[in-house]
mmCIF file of C-alpha atoms in Angstrom:
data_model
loop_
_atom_site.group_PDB
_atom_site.id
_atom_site.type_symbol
_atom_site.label_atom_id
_atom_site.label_comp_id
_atom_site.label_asym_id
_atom_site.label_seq_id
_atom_site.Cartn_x
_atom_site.Cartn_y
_atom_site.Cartn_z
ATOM 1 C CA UNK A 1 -0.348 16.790 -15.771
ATOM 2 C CA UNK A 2 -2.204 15.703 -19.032
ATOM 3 C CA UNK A 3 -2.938 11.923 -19.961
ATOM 4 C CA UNK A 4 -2.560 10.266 -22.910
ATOM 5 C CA UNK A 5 -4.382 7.024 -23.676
ATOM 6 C CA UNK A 6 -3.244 4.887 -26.509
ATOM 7 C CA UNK A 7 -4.205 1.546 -28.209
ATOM 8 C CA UNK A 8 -7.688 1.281 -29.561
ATOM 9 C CA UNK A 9 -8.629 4.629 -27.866
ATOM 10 C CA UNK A 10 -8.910 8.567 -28.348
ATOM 11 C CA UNK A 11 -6.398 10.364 -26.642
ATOM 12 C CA UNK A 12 -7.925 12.243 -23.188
ATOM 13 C CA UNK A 13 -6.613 15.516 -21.478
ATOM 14 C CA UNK A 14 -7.140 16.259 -18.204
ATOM 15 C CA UNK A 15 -5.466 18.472 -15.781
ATOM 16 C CA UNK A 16 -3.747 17.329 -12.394
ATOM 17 C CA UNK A 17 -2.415 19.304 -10.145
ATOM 18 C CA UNK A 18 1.428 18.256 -9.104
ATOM 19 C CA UNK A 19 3.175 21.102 -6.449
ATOM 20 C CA UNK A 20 6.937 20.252 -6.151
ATOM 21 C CA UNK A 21 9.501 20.947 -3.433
ATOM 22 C CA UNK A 22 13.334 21.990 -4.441
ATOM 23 C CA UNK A 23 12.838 20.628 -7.530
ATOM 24 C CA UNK A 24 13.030 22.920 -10.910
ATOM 25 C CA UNK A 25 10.285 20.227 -12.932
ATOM 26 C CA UNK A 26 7.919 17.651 -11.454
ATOM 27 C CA UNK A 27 6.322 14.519 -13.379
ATOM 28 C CA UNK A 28 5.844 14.279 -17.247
ATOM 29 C CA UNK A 29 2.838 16.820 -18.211
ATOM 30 C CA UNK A 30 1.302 13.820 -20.259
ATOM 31 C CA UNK A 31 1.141 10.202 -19.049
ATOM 32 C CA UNK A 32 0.284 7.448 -21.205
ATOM 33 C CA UNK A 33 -2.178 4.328 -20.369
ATOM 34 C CA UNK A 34 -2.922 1.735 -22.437
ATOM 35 C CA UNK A 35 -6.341 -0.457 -22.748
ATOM 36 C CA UNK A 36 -3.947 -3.537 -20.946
ATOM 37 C CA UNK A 37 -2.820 -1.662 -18.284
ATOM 38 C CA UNK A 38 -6.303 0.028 -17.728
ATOM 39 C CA UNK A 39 -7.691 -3.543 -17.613
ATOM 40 C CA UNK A 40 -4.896 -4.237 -15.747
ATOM 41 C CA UNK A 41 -5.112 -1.793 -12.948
ATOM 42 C CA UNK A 42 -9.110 -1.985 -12.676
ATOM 43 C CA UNK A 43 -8.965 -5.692 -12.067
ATOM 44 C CA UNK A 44 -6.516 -5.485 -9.222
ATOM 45 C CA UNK A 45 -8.536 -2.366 -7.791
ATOM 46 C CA UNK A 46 -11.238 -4.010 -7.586
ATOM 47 C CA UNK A 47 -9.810 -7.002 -5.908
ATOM 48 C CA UNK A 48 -8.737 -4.734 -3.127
ATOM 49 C CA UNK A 49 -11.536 -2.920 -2.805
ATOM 50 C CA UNK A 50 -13.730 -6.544 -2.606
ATOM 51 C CA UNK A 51 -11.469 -8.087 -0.605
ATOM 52 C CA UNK A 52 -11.498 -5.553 1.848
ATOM 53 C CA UNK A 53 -15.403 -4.952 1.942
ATOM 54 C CA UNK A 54 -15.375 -8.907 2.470
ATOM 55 C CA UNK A 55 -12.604 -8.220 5.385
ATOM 56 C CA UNK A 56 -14.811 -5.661 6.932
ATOM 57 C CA UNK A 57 -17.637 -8.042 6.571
ATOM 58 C CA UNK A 58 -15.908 -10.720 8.245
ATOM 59 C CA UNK A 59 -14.174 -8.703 11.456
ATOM 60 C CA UNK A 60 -17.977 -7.372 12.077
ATOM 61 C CA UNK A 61 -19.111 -10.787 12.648
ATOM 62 C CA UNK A 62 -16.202 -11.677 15.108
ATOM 63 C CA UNK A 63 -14.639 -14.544 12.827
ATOM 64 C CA UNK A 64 -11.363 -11.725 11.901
ATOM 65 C CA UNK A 65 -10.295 -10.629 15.601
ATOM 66 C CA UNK A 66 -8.175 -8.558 16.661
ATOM 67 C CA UNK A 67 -6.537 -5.479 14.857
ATOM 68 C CA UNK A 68 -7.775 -4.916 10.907
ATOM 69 C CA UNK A 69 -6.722 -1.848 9.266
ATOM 70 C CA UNK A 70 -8.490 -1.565 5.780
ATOM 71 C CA UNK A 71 -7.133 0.023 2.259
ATOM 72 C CA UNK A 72 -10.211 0.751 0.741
ATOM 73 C CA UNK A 73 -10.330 3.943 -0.947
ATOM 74 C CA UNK A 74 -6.739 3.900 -1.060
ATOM 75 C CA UNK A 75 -6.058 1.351 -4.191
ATOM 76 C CA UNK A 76 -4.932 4.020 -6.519
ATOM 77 C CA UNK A 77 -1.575 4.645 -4.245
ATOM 78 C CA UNK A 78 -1.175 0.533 -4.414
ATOM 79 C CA UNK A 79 -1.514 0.044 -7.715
ATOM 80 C CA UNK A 80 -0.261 2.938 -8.927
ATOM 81 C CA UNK A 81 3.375 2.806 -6.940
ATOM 82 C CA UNK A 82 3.632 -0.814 -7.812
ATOM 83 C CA UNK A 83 3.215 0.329 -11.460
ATOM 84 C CA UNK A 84 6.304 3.027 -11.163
ATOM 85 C CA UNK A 85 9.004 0.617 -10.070
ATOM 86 C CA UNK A 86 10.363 -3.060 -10.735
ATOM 87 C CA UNK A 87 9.858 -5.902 -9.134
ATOM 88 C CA UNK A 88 13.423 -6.113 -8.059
ATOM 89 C CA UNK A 89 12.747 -2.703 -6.185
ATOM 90 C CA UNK A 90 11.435 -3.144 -2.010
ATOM 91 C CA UNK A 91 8.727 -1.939 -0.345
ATOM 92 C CA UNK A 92 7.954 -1.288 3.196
ATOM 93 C CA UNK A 93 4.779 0.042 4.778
ATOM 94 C CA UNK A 94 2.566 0.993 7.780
ATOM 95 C CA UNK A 95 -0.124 -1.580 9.227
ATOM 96 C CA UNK A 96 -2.513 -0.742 6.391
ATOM 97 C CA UNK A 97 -0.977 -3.390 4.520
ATOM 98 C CA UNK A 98 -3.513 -5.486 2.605
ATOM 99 C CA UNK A 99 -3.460 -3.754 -0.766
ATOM 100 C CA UNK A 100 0.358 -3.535 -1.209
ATOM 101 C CA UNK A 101 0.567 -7.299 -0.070
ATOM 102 C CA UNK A 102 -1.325 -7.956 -3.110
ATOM 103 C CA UNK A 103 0.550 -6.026 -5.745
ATOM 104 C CA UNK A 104 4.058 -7.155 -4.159
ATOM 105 C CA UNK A 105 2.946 -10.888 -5.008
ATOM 106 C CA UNK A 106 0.044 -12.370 -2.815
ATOM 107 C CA UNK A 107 -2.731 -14.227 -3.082
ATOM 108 C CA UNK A 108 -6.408 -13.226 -1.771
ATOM 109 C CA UNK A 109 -6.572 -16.519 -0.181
ATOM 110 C CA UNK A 110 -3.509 -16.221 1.583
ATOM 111 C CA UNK A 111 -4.721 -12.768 2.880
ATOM 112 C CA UNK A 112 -8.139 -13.473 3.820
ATOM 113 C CA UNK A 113 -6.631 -16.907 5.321
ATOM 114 C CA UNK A 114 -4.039 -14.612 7.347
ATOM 115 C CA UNK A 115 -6.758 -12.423 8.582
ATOM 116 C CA UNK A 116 -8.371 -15.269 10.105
ATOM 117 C CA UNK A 117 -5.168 -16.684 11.298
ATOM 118 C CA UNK A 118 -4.880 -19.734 9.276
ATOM 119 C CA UNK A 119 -2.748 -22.292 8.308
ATOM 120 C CA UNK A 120 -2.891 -20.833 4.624
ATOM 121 C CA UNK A 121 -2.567 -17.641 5.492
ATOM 122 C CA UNK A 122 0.382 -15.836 3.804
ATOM 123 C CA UNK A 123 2.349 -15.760 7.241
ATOM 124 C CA UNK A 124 1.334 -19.083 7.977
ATOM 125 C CA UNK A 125 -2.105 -17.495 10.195
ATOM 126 C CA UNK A 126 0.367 -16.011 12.780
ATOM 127 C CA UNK A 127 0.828 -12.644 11.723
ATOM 128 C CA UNK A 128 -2.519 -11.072 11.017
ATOM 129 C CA UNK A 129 -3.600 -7.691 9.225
ATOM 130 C CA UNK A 130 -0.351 -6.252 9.966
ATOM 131 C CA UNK A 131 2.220 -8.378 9.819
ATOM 132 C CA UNK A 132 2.329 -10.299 6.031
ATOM 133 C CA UNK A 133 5.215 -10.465 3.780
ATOM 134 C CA UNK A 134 6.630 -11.285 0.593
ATOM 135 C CA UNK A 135 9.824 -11.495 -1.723
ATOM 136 C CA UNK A 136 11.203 -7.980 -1.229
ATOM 137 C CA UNK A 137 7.656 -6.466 0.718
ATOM 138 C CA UNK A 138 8.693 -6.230 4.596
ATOM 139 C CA UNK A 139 5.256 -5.719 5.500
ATOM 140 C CA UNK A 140 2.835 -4.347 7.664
ATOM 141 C CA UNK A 141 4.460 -2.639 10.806
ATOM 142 C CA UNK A 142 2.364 -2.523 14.308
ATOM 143 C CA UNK A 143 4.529 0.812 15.686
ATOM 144 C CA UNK A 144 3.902 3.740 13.896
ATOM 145 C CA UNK A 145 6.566 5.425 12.056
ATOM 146 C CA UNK A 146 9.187 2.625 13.060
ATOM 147 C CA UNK A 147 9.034 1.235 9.033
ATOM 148 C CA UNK A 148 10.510 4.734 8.012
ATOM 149 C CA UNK A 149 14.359 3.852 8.923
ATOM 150 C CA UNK A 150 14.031 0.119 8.807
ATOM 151 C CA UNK A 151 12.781 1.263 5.039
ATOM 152 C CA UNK A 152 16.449 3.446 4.786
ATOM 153 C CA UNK A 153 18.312 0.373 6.421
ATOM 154 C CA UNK A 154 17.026 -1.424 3.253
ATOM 155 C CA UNK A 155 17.810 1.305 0.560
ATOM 156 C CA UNK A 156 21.522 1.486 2.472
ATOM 157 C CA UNK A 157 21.313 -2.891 1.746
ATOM 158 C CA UNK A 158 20.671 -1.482 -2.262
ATOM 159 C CA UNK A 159 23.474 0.742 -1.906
ATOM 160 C CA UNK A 160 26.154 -1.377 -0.304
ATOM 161 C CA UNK A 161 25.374 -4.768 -2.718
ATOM 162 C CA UNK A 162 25.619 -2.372 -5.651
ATOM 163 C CA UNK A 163 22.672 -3.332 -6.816
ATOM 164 C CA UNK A 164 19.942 -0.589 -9.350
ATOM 165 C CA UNK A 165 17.311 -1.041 -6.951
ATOM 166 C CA UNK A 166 16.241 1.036 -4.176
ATOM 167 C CA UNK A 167 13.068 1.264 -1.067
ATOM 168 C CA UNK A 168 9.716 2.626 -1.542
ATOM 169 C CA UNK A 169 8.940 3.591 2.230
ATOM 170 C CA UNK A 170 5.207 4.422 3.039
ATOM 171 C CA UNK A 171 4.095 6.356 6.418
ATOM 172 C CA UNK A 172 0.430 8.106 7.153
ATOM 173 C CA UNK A 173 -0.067 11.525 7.622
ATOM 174 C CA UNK A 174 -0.603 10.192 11.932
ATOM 175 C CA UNK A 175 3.185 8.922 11.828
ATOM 176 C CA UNK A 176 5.126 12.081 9.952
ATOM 177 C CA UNK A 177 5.276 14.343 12.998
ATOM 178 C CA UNK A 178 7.450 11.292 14.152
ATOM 179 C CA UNK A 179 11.098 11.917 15.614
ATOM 180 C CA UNK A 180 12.645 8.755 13.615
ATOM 181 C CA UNK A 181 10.708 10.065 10.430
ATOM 182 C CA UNK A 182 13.270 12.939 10.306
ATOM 183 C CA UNK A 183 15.898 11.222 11.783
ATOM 184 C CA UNK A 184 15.724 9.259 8.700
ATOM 185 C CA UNK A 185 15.852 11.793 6.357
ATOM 186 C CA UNK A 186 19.101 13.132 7.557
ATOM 187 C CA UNK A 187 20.436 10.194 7.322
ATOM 188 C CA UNK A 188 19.545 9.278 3.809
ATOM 189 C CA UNK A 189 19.891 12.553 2.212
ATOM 190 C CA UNK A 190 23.953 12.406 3.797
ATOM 191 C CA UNK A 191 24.377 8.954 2.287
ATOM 192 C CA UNK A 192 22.560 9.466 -0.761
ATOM 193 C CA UNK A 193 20.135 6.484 -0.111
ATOM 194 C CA UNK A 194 17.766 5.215 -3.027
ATOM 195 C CA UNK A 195 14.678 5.876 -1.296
ATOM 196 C CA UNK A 196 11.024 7.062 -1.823
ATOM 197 C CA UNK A 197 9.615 8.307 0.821
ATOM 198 C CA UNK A 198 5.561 8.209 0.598
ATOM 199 C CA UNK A 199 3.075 10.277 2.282
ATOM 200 C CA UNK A 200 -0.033 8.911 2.219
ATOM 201 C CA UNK A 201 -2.524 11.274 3.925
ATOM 202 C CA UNK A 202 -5.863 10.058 3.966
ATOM 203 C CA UNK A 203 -6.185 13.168 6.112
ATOM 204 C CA UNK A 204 -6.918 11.507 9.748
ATOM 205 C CA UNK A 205 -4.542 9.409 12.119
ATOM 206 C CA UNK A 206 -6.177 7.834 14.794
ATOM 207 C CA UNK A 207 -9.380 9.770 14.428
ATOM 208 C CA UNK A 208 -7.538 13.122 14.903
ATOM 209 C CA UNK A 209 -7.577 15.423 11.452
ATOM 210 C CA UNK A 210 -4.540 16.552 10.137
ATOM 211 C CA UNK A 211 -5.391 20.657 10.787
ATOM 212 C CA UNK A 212 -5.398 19.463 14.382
ATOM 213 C CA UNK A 213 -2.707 16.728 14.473
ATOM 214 C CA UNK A 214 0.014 19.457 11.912
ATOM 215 C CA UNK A 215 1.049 22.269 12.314
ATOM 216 C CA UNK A 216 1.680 22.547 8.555
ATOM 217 C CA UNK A 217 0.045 19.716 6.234
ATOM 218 C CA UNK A 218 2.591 20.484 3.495
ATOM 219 C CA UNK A 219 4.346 17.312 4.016
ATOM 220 C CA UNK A 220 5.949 17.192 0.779
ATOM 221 C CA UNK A 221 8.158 19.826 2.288
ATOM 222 C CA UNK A 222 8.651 17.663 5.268
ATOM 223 C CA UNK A 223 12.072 16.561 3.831
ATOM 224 C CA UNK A 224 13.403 19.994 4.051
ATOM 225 C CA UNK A 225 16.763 19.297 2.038
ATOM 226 C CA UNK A 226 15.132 16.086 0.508
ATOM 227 C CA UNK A 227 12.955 17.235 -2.660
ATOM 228 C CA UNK A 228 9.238 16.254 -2.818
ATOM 229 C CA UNK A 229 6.043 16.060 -5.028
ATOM 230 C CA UNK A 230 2.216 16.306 -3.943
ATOM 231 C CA UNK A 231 -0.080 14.704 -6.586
ATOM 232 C CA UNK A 232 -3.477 13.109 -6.394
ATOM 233 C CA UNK A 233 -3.278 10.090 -4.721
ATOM 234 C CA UNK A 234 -7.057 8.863 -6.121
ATOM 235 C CA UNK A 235 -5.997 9.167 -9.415
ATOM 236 C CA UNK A 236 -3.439 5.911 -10.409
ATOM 237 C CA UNK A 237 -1.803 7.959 -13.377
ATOM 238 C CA UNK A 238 -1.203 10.510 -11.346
ATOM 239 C CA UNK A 239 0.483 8.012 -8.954
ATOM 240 C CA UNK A 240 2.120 6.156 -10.906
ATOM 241 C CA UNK A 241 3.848 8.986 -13.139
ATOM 242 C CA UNK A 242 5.212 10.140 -10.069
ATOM 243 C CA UNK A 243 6.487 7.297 -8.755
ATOM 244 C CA UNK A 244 8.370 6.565 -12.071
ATOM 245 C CA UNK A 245 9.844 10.160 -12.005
ATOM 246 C CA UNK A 246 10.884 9.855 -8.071
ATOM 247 C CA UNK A 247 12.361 6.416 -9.273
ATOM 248 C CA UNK A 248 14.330 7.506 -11.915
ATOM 249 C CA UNK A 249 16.011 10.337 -9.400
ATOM 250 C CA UNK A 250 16.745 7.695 -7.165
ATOM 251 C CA UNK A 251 18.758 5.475 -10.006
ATOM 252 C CA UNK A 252 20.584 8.472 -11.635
ATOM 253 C CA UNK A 253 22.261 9.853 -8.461
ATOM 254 C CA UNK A 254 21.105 13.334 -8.925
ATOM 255 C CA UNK A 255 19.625 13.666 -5.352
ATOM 256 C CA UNK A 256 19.174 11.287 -2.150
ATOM 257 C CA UNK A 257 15.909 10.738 -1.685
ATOM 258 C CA UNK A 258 12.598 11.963 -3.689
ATOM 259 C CA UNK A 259 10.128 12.544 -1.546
ATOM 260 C CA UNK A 260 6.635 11.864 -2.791
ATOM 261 C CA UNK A 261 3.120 12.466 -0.663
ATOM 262 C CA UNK A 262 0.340 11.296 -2.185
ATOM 263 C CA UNK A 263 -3.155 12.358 -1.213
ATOM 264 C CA UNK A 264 -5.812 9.785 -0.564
ATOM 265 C CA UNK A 265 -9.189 9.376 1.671
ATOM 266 C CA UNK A 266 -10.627 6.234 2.597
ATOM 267 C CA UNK A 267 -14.342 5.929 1.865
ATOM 268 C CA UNK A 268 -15.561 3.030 3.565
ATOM 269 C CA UNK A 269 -13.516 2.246 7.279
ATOM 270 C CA UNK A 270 -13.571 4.806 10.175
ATOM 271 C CA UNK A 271 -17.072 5.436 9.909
ATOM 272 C CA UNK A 272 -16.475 6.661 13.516
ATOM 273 C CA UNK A 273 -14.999 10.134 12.545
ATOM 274 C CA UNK A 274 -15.718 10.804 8.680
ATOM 275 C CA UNK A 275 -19.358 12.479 8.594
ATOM 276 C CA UNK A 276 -21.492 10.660 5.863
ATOM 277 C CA UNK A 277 -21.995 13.805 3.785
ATOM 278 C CA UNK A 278 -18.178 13.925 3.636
ATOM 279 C CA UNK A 279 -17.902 9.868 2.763
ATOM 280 C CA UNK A 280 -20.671 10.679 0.204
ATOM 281 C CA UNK A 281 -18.812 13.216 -1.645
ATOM 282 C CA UNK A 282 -15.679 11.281 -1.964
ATOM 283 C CA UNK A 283 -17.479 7.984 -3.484
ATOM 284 C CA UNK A 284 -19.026 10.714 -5.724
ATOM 285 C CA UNK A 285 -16.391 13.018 -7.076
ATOM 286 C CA UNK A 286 -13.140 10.815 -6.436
ATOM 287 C CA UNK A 287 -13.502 6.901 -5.592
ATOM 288 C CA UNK A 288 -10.164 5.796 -7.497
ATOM 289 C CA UNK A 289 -11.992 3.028 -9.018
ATOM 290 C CA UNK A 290 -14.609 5.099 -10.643
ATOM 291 C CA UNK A 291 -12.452 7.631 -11.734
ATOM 292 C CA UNK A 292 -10.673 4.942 -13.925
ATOM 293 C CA UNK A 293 -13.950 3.179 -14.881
ATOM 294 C CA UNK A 294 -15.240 6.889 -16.253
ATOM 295 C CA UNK A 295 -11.769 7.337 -18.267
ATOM 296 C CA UNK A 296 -11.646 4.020 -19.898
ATOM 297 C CA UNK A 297 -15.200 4.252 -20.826
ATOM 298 C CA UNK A 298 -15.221 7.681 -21.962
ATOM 299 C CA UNK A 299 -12.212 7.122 -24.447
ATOM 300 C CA UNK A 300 -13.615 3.408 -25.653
ATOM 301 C CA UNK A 301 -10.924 1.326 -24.007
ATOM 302 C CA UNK A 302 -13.384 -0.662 -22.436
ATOM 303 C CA UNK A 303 -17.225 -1.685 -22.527
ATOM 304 C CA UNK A 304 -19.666 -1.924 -19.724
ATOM 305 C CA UNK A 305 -20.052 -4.939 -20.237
ATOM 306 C CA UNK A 306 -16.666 -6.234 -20.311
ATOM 307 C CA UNK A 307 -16.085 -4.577 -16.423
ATOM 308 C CA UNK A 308 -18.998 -5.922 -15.491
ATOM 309 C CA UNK A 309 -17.225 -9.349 -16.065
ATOM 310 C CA UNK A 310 -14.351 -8.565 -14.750
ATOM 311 C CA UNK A 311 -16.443 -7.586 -11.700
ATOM 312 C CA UNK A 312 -18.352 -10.558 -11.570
ATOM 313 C CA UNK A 313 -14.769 -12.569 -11.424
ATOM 314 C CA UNK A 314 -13.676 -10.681 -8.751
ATOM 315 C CA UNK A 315 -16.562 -11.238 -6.410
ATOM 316 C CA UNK A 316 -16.122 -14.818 -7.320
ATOM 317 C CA UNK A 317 -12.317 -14.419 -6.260
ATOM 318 C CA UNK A 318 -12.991 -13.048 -3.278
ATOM 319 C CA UNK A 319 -15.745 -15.316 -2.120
ATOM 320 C CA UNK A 320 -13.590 -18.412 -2.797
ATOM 321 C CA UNK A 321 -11.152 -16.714 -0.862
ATOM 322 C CA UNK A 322 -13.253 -15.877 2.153
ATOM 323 C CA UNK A 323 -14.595 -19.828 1.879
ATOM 324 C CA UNK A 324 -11.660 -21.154 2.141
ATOM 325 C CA UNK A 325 -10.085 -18.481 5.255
ATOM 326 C CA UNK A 326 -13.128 -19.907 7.231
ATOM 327 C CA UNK A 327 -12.574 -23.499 6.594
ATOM 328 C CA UNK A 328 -8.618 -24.096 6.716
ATOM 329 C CA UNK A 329 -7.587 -24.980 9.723
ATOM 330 C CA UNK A 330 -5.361 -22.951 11.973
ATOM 331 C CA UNK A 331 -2.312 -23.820 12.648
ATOM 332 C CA UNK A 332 -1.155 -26.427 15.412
ATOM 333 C CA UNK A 333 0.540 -25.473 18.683
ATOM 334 C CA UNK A 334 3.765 -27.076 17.713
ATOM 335 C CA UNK A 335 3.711 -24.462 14.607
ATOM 336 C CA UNK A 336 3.918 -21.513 17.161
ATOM 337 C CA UNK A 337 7.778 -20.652 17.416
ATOM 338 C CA UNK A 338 8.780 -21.948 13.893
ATOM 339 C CA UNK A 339 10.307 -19.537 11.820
ATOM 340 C CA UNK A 340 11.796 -17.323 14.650
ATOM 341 C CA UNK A 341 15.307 -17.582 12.683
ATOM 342 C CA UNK A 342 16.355 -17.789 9.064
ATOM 343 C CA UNK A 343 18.271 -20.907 8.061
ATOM 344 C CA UNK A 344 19.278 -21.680 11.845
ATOM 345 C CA UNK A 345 19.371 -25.548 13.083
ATOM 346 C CA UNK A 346 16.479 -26.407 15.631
ATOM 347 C CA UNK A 347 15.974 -24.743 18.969
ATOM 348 C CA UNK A 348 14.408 -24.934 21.646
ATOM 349 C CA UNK A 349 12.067 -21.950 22.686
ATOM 350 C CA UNK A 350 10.853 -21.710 26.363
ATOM 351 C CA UNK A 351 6.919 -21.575 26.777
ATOM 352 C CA UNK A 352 4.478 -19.734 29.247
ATOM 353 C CA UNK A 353 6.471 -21.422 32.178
ATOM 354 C CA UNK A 354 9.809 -22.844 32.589
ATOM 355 C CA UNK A 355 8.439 -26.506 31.934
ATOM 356 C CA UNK A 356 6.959 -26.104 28.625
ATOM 357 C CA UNK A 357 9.618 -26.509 26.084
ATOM 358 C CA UNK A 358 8.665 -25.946 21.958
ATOM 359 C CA UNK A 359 10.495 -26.210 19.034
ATOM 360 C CA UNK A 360 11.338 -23.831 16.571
ATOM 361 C CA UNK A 361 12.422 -24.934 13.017
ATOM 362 C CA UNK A 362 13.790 -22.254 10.660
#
């Protein structure tokens, strides 16, 4: 794949490498970016990036407990997917779900509020790092693998309304040797479901590398009968061209369900495993963020000094955002069972004994 940039720069070629599965063309050979969207994309790259350093920060000094599963590294595959489809279209992922809960429509405060389990936070400081949702993002799943056929139940939803919109689904490399993974897959490629199925292999689950976890780590051919792509998952263009192409297969009918891995490595979490000469060469040859930076710069899109701003308003983002998820309060005991229904009258919910009786309000 070649790129393209346009408006108020010099065109740029590069080569990508894009292998496809059952299919008899991949992606567009040339993708186009323009200075907006490359302003765009950095700004909301960064913000991840930030607001996960300042997460990590944070659950190191004890005031984030519990689980906290960090994207940074990873904000190409965000930003990039969220660039290849609608806002219309769903999206359901793993417990990694910080960056995407951003691009589908939240706020850093309510995310850094959530992670400290606040009243402000985005699920109202009772669902933590993996549980936060917005319109048409059904978060942040706990049990790994099980968001791969909830993800198909919603494509089926697109298919049965009638409606042009269809389910990006997102596992880790850990989760696709799961049973219900290819479960899934039979059942969307028989009933045509408009699904995207998304790898993204940052190359360990749980500590354990993929050579040792797979015993083939081709899982863009994972789908068998379901064709697939493997592109660069650092690069956004790369990304987000095929996550436009898997999109349009899903909304023309021609097959049931693209299949798309994308290749990532996180660079800063799981210290515990990663070796530091192998962290070091990632931040050096392929951070996402600096990959970007370089091509804007190098084709004039951009100046130096105009990222640095955009840097300086992110940290100040992010550390507004952090104030405030210390400083809200969290939220009362009569809170706790709200919300346990959709649009149901007012129940009452049995507490840690058989005297204790809450409410819960839809």
């Amino acid at each position: 794949m070649t790129d393209v940039v346009s408006s108020e720069a010099i065109a740029q070629k590069g080569s990508y490498k894009c292998d496809v599965h059952k299919l008899e063309e991949g992606p567009p050979l040339q993708a186009v970016l323009t200075r907006e969207e490359g302003l765009q994309y950095y700004r909301t790259m960064q913000t991840i990036r930030r607001m996960e350093l300042k997460a990590d920060q944070l659950y190191k000094q004890k005031i984030i407990r519990g689980f906290c599963h960090l994207y940074d590294g990873q904000e190409a595959c965000a930003v990039g997917i969220e660039a290849g489809i609608n806002l219309s279209d769903h999206l359901i992922t793993a417990y990694r779900a910080h960056g995407y809960t951003l691009t589908r429509g939240g706020t850093v405060r309510e995310i850094m509020a959530e992670l400290t389990g606040r009243r402000g936070g985005i699920a109202k400081g009772k669902g933590g790092s993996m549980h936060m949702y917005t319109k048409h993002f059904y978060g942040g799943n706990g049990i790994v693998g099980a968001q791969v056929p909830l993800g198909a139940g919603v494509a089926l939803t697109c298919k049965y309304l009638g409606k042009n919109e269809l389910c990006v689904c997102l596992y880790g490399d850990g989760a696709a040797n799961q049973g219900q993974i290819f479960e899934t897959y039979n059942m969307a490629s028989l009933w045509k479901l408009p699904c995207i199925f998304i790898c993204e292999n940052n190359k360990y689950g749980m500590g354990t590398s993929v050579e040792r976890a797979a015993a083939s780590t081709d899982y863009y051919k994972r789908g068998d009968f379901i064709p697939g792509l493997r592109v660069d998952g650092m690069d956004v263009l790369c990304v987000r061209e095929a996550t436009k192409f898997a999109a349009e297969h899903c909304r023309s009918g021609k097959c049931s369900s693209p299949y798309v891995t994308t290749f990532a490595l996180l660079i800063h979490c799981s210290h515990s495993y990663r070796t530091r000469d192998e962290i070091q060469e990632v931040r050096s040859k392929s951070d996402p963020i600096s990959m970007l930076k370089d091509r804007m710069l190098s084709n004039n899109m951009a100046s130096v000094e105009e990222l640095k701003e955009i840097d300086v308003e992110v940290r100040k983002e992010i550390e507004d955002a952090a104030q405030f998820a210390t400083t809200d309060p969290e939220p009362p005991l009569d809170d706790l069972c709200n919300h346990i229904f959709y649009n149901d009258p007012p129940m009452e919910v049995r507490g840690t004994n058989p005297w204790t009786k809450l409410k819960s309000v839809s």
